[in-house]
PDB file of C-alpha atoms in Angstrom:
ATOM      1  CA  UNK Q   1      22.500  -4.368   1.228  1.00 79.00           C
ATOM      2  CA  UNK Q   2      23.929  -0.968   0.191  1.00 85.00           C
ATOM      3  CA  UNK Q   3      22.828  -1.042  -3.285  1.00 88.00           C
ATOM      4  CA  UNK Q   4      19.120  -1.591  -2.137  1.00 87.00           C
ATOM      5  CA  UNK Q   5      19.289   0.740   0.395  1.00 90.00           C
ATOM      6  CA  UNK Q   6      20.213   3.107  -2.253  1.00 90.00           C
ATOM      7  CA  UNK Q   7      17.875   2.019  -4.298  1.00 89.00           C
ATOM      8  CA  UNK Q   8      15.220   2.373  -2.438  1.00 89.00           C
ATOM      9  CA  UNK Q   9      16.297   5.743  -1.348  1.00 93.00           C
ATOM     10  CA  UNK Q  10      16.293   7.160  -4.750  1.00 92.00           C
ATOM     11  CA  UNK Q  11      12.685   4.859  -5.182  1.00 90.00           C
ATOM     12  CA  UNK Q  12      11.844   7.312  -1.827  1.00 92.00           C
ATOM     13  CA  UNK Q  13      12.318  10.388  -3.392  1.00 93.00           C
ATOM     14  CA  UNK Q  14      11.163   9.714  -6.941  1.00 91.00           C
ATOM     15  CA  UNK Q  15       7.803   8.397  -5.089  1.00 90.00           C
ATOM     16  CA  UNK Q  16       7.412  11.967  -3.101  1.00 91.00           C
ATOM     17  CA  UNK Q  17       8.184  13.819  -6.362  1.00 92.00           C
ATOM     18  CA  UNK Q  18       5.595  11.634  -8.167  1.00 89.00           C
ATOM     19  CA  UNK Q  19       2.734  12.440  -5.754  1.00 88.00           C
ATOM     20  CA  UNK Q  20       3.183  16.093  -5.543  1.00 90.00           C
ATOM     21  CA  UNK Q  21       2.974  15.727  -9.135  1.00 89.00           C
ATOM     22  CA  UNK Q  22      -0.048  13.617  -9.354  1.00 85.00           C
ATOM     23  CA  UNK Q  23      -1.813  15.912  -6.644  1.00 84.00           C
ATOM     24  CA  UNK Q  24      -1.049  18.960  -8.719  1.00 84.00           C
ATOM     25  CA  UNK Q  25      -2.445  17.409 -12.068  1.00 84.00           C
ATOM     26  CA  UNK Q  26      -5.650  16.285 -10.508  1.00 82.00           C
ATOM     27  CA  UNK Q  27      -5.966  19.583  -8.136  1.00 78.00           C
ATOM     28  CA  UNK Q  28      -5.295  22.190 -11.088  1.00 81.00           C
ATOM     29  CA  UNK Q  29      -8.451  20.817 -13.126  1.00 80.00           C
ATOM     30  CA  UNK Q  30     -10.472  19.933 -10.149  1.00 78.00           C
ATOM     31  CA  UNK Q  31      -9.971  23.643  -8.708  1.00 76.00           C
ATOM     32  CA  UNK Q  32     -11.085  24.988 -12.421  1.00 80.00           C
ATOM     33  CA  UNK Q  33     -14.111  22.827 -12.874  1.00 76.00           C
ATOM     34  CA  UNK Q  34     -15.441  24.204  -9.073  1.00 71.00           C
ATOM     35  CA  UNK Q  35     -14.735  27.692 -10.059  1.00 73.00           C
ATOM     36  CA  UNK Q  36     -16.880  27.330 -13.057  1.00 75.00           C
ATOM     37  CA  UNK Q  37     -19.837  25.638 -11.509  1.00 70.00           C
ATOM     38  CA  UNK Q  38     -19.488  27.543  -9.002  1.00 68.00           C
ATOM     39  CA  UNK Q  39     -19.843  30.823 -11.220  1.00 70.00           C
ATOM     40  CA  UNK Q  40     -22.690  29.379 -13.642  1.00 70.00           C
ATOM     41  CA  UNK Q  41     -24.940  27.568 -10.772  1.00 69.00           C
ATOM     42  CA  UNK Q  42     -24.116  29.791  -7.619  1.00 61.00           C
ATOM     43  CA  UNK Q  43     -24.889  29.775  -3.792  1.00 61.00           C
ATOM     44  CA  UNK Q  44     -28.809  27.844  -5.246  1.00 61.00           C
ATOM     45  CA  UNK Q  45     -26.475  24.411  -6.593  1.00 58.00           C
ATOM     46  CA  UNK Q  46     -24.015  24.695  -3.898  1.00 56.00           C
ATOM     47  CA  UNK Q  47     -26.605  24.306  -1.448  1.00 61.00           C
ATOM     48  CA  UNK Q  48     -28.775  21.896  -3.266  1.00 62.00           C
ATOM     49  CA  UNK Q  49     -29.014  18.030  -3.116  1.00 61.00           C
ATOM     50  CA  UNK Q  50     -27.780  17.785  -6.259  1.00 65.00           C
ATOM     51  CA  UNK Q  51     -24.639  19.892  -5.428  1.00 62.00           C
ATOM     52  CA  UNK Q  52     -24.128  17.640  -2.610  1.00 65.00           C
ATOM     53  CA  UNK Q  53     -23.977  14.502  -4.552  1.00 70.00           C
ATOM     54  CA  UNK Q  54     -22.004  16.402  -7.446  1.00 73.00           C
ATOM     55  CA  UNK Q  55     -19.203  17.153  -4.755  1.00 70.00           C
ATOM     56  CA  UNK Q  56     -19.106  13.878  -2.908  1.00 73.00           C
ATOM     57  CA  UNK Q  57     -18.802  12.671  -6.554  1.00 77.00           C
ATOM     58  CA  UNK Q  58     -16.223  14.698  -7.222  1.00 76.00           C
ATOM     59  CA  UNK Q  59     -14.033  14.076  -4.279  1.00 79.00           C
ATOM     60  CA  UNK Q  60     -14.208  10.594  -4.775  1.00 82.00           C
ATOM     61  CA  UNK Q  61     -13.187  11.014  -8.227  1.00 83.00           C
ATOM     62  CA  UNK Q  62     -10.524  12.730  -7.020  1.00 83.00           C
ATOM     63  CA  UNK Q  63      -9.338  10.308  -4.163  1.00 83.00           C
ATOM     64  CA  UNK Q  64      -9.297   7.641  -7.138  1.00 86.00           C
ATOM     65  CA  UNK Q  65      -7.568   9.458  -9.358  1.00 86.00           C
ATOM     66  CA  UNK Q  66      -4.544  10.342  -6.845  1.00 86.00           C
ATOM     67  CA  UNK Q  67      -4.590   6.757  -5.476  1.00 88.00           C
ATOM     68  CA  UNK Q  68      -4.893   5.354  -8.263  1.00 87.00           C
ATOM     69  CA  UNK Q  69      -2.187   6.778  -9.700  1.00 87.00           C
ATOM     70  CA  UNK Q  70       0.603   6.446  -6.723  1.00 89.00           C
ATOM     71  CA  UNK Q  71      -0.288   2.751  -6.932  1.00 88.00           C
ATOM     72  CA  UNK Q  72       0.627   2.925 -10.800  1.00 90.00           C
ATOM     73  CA  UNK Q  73       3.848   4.973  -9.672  1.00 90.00           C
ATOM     74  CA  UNK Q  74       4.671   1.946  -7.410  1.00 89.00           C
ATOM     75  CA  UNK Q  75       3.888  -1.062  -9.320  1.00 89.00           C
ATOM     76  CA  UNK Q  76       6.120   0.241 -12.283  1.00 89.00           C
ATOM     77  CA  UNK Q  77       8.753   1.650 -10.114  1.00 89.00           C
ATOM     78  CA  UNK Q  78       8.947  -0.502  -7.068  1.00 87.00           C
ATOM     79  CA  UNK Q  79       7.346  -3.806  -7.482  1.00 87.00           C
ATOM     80  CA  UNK Q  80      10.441  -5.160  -9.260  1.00 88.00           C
ATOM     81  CA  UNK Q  81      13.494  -2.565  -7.573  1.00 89.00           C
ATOM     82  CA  UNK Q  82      14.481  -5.581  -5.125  1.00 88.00           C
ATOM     83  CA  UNK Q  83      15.108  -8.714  -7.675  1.00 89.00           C
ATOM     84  CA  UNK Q  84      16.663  -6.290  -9.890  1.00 90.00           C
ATOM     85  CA  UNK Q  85      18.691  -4.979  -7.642  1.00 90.00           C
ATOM     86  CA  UNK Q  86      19.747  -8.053  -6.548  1.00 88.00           C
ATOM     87  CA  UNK Q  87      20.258 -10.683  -9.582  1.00 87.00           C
ATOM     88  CA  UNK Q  88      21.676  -7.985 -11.932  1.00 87.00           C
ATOM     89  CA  UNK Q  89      23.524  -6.485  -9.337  1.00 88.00           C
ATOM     90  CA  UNK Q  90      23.366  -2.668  -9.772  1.00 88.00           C
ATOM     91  CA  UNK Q  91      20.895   0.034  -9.110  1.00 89.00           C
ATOM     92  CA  UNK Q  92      18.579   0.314 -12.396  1.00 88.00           C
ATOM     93  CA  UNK Q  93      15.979   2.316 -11.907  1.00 89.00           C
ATOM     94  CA  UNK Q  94      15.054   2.458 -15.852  1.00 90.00           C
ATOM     95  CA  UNK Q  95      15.794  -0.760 -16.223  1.00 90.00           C
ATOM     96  CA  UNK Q  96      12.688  -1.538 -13.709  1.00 90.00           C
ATOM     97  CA  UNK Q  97      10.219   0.862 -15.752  1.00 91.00           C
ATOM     98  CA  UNK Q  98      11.121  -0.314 -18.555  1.00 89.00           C
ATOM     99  CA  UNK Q  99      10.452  -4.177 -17.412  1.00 88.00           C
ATOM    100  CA  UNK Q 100       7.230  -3.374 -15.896  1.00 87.00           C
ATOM    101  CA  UNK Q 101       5.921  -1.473 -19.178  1.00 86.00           C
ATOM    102  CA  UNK Q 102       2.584  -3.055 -19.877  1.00 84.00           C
ATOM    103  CA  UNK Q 103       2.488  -5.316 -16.602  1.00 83.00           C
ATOM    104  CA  UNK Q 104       1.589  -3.181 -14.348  1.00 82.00           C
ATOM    105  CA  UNK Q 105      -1.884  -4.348 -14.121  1.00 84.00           C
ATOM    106  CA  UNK Q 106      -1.041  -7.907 -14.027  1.00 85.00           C
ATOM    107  CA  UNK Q 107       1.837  -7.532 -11.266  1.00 84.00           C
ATOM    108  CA  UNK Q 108      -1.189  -5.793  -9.484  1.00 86.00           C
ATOM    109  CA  UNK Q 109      -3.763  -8.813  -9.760  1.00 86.00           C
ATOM    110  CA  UNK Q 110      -0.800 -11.242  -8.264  1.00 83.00           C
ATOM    111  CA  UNK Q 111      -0.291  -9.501  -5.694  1.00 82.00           C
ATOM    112  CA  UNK Q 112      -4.233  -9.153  -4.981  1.00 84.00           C
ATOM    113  CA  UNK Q 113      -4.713 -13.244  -5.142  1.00 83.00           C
ATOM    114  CA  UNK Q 114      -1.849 -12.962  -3.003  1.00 79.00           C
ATOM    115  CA  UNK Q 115      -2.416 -10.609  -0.405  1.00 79.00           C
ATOM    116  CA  UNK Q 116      -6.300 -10.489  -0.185  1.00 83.00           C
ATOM    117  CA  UNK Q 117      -6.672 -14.061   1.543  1.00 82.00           C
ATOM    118  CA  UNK Q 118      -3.653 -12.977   4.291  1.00 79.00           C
ATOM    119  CA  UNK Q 119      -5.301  -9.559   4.598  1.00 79.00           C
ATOM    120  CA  UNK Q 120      -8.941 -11.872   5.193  1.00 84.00           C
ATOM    121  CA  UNK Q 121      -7.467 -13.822   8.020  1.00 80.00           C
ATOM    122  CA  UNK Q 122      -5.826 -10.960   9.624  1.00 76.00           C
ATOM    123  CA  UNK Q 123      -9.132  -8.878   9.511  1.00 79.00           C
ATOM    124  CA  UNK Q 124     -10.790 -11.711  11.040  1.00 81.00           C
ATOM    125  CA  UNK Q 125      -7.795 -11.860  13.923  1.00 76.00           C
ATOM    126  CA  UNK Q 126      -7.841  -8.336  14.646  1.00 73.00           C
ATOM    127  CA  UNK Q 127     -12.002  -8.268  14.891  1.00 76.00           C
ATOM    128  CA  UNK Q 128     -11.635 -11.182  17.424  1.00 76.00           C
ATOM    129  CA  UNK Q 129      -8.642  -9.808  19.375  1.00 71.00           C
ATOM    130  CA  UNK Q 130     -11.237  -7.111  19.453  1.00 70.00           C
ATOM    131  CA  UNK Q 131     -13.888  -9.139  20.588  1.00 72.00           C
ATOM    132  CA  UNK Q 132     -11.469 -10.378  23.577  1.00 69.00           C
ATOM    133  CA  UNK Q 133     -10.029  -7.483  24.758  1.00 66.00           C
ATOM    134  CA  UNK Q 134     -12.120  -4.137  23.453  1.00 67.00           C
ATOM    135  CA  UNK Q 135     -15.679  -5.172  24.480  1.00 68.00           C
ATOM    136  CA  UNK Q 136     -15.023  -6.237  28.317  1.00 67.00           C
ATOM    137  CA  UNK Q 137     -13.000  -3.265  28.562  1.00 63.00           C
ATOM    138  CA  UNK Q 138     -15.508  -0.902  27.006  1.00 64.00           C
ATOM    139  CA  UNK Q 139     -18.648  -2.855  27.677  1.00 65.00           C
ATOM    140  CA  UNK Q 140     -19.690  -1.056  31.397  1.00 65.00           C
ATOM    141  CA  UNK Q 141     -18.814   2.431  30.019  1.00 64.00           C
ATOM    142  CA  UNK Q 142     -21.661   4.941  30.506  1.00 65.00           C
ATOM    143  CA  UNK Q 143     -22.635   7.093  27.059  1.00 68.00           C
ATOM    144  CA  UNK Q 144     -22.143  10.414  29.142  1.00 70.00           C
ATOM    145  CA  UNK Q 145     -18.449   9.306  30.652  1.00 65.00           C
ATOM    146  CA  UNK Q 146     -15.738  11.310  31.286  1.00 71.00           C
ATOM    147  CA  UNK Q 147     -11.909  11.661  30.366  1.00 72.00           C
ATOM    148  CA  UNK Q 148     -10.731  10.398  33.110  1.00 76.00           C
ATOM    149  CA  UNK Q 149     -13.454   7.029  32.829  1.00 71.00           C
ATOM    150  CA  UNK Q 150     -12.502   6.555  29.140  1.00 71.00           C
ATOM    151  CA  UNK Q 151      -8.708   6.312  30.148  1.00 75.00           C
ATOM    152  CA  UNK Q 152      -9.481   4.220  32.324  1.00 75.00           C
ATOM    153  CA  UNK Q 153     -10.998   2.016  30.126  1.00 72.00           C
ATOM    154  CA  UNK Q 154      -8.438   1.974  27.632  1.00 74.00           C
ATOM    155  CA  UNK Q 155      -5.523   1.307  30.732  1.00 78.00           C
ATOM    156  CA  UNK Q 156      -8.167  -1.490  30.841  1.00 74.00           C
ATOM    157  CA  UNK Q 157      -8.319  -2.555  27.564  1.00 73.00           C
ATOM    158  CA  UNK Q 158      -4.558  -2.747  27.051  1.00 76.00           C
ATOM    159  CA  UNK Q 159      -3.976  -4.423  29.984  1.00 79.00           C
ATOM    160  CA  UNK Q 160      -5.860  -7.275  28.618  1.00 73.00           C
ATOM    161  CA  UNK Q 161      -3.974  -7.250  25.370  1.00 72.00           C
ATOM    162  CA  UNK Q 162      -0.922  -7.081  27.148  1.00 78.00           C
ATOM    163  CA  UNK Q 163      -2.022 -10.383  29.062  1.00 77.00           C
ATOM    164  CA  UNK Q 164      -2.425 -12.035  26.138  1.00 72.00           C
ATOM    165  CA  UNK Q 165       1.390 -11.522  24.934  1.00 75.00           C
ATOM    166  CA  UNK Q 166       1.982 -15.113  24.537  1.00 78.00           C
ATOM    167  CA  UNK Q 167      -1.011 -15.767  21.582  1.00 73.00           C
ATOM    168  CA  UNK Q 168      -0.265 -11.568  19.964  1.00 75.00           C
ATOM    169  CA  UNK Q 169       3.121 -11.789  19.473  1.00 81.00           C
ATOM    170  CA  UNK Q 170       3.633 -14.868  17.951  1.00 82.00           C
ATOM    171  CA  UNK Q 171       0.666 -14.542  15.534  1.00 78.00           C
ATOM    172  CA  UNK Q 172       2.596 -11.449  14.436  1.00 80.00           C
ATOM    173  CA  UNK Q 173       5.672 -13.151  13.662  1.00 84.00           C
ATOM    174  CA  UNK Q 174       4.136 -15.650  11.799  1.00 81.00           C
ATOM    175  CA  UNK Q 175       1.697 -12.932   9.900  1.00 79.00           C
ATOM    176  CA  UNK Q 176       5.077 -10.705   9.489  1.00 80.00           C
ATOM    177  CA  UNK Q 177       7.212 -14.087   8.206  1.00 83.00           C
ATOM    178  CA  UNK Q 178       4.270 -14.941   5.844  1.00 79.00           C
ATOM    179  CA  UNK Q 179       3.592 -11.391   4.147  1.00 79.00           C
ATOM    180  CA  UNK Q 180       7.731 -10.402   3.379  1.00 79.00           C
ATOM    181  CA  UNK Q 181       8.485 -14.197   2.263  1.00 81.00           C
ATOM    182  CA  UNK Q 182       5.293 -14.175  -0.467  1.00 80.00           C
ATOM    183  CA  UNK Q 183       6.044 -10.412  -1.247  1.00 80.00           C
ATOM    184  CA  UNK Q 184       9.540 -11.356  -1.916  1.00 80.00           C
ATOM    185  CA  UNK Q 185       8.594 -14.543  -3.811  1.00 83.00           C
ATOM    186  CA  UNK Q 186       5.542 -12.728  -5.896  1.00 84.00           C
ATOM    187  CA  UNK Q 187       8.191  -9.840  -6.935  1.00 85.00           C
ATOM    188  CA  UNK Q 188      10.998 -12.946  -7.878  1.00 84.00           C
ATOM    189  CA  UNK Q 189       8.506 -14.685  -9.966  1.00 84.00           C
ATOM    190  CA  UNK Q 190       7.412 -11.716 -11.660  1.00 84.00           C
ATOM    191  CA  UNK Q 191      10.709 -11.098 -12.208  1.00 87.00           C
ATOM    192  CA  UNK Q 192      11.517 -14.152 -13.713  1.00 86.00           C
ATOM    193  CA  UNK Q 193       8.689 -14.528 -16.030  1.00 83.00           C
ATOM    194  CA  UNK Q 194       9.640 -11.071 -17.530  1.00 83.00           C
ATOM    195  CA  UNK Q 195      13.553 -11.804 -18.645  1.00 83.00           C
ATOM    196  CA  UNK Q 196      15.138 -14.709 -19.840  1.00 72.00           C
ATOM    197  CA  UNK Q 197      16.110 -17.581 -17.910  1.00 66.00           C
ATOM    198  CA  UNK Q 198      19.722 -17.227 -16.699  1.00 57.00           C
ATOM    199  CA  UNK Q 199      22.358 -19.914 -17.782  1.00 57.00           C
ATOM    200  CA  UNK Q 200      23.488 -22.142 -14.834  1.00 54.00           C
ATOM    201  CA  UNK Q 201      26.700 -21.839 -13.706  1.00 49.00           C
ATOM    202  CA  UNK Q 202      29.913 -23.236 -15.369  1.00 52.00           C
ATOM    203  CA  UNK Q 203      27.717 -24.146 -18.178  1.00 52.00           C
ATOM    204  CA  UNK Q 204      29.874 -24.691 -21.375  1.00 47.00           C
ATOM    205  CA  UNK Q 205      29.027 -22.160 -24.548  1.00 48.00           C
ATOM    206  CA  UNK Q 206      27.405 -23.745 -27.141  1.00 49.00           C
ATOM    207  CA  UNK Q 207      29.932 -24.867 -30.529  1.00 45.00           C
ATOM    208  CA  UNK Q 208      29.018 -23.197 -33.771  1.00 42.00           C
TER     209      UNK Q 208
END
């Protein structure tokens, strides 16, 4: 318990140094290229359609880039911290970049065919919890209504969820159960495929 607490500690910090990082590489060259349109086009492209669509562009060029890159950060870093961790017994950290060199796209796809069915149903749950409990509550509210109507609707509207204990809470036990047990299993099997298989135990050496 203490060695992955400390791992994941370390993981922690090297993840908060990583997107400061990231955030500075993609800001630096993002903050250049505006300054320079900004000095050869002017107030005229700034204001333009085309400087609208060049911005939203580049801000969601941007967002990509920096997301894109944490998630690299944490596939290579943290997808495979716990079984390493655990079966080799010590804290690792380049021996878990070093296993997921060249995976991390794959580990990312297994845990997409994993996760994007559980993260289907659980849409659909929360959209009908909201169908249950959100619309009643918010259904007679006027357009022009004040503070003191909209908390009352929302007293309203939890007050319905909180009625309905006895189908949330076990649906979120099951939901939490379900996402740690395949999260731990997807990172084990990962694991496994990428080292040898281990010897079982009290297994005699081989005679030359």
């Amino acid at each position: 318990m203490w060695r992955l607490f400390g791992a994941y500690f370390i993981f922690y910090i090297l993840l908060q140094v990583a997107v400061v990082a990231i955030i500075v590489v993609v800001a630096i060259p993002s903050v250049i290229l505006g300054v320079i349109v900004a000095v050869l086009w002017g107030n005229r492209f700034a204001h333009s359609v085309t400087g609208g669509v060049f911005v939203g562009l580049g801000i969601f060029a941007i967002a990509v880039l920096v997301y894109g890159g944490i998630l690299y950060f944490v596939m290579r870093l943290g997808f495979l911290l716990t079984p390493v961790v655990v079966v080799e017994k010590k804290i690792d950290i380049a021996r878990v970049w070093n296993l997921s060199k060249d995976n991390a796209g794959r580990m990312f796809l297994a845990c997409l065919a994993l996760f994007l069915p559980i993260f289907i149903v659980c849409v659909a749950m929360s959209l009908a919890a909201l169908v249950y409990a959100a619309f009643p509550a918010f259904a007679s509210l006027p357009h022009n209504a004040s503070g003191a109507e909209f908390g009352a609707h929302m007293s309203a509207f939890f007050n319905i969820l909180l009625r309905a204990w006895f189908v949330i809470l076990p649906v979120a036990v099951i939901f939490a159960t379900l996402f740690y047990g395949l999260a731990g299993s997807v990172m084990t099997f990962c694991y496994r495929a990428l080292t040898p298989p281990l010897k079982p135990l009290g297994e005699a050496p081989a005679l030359g």
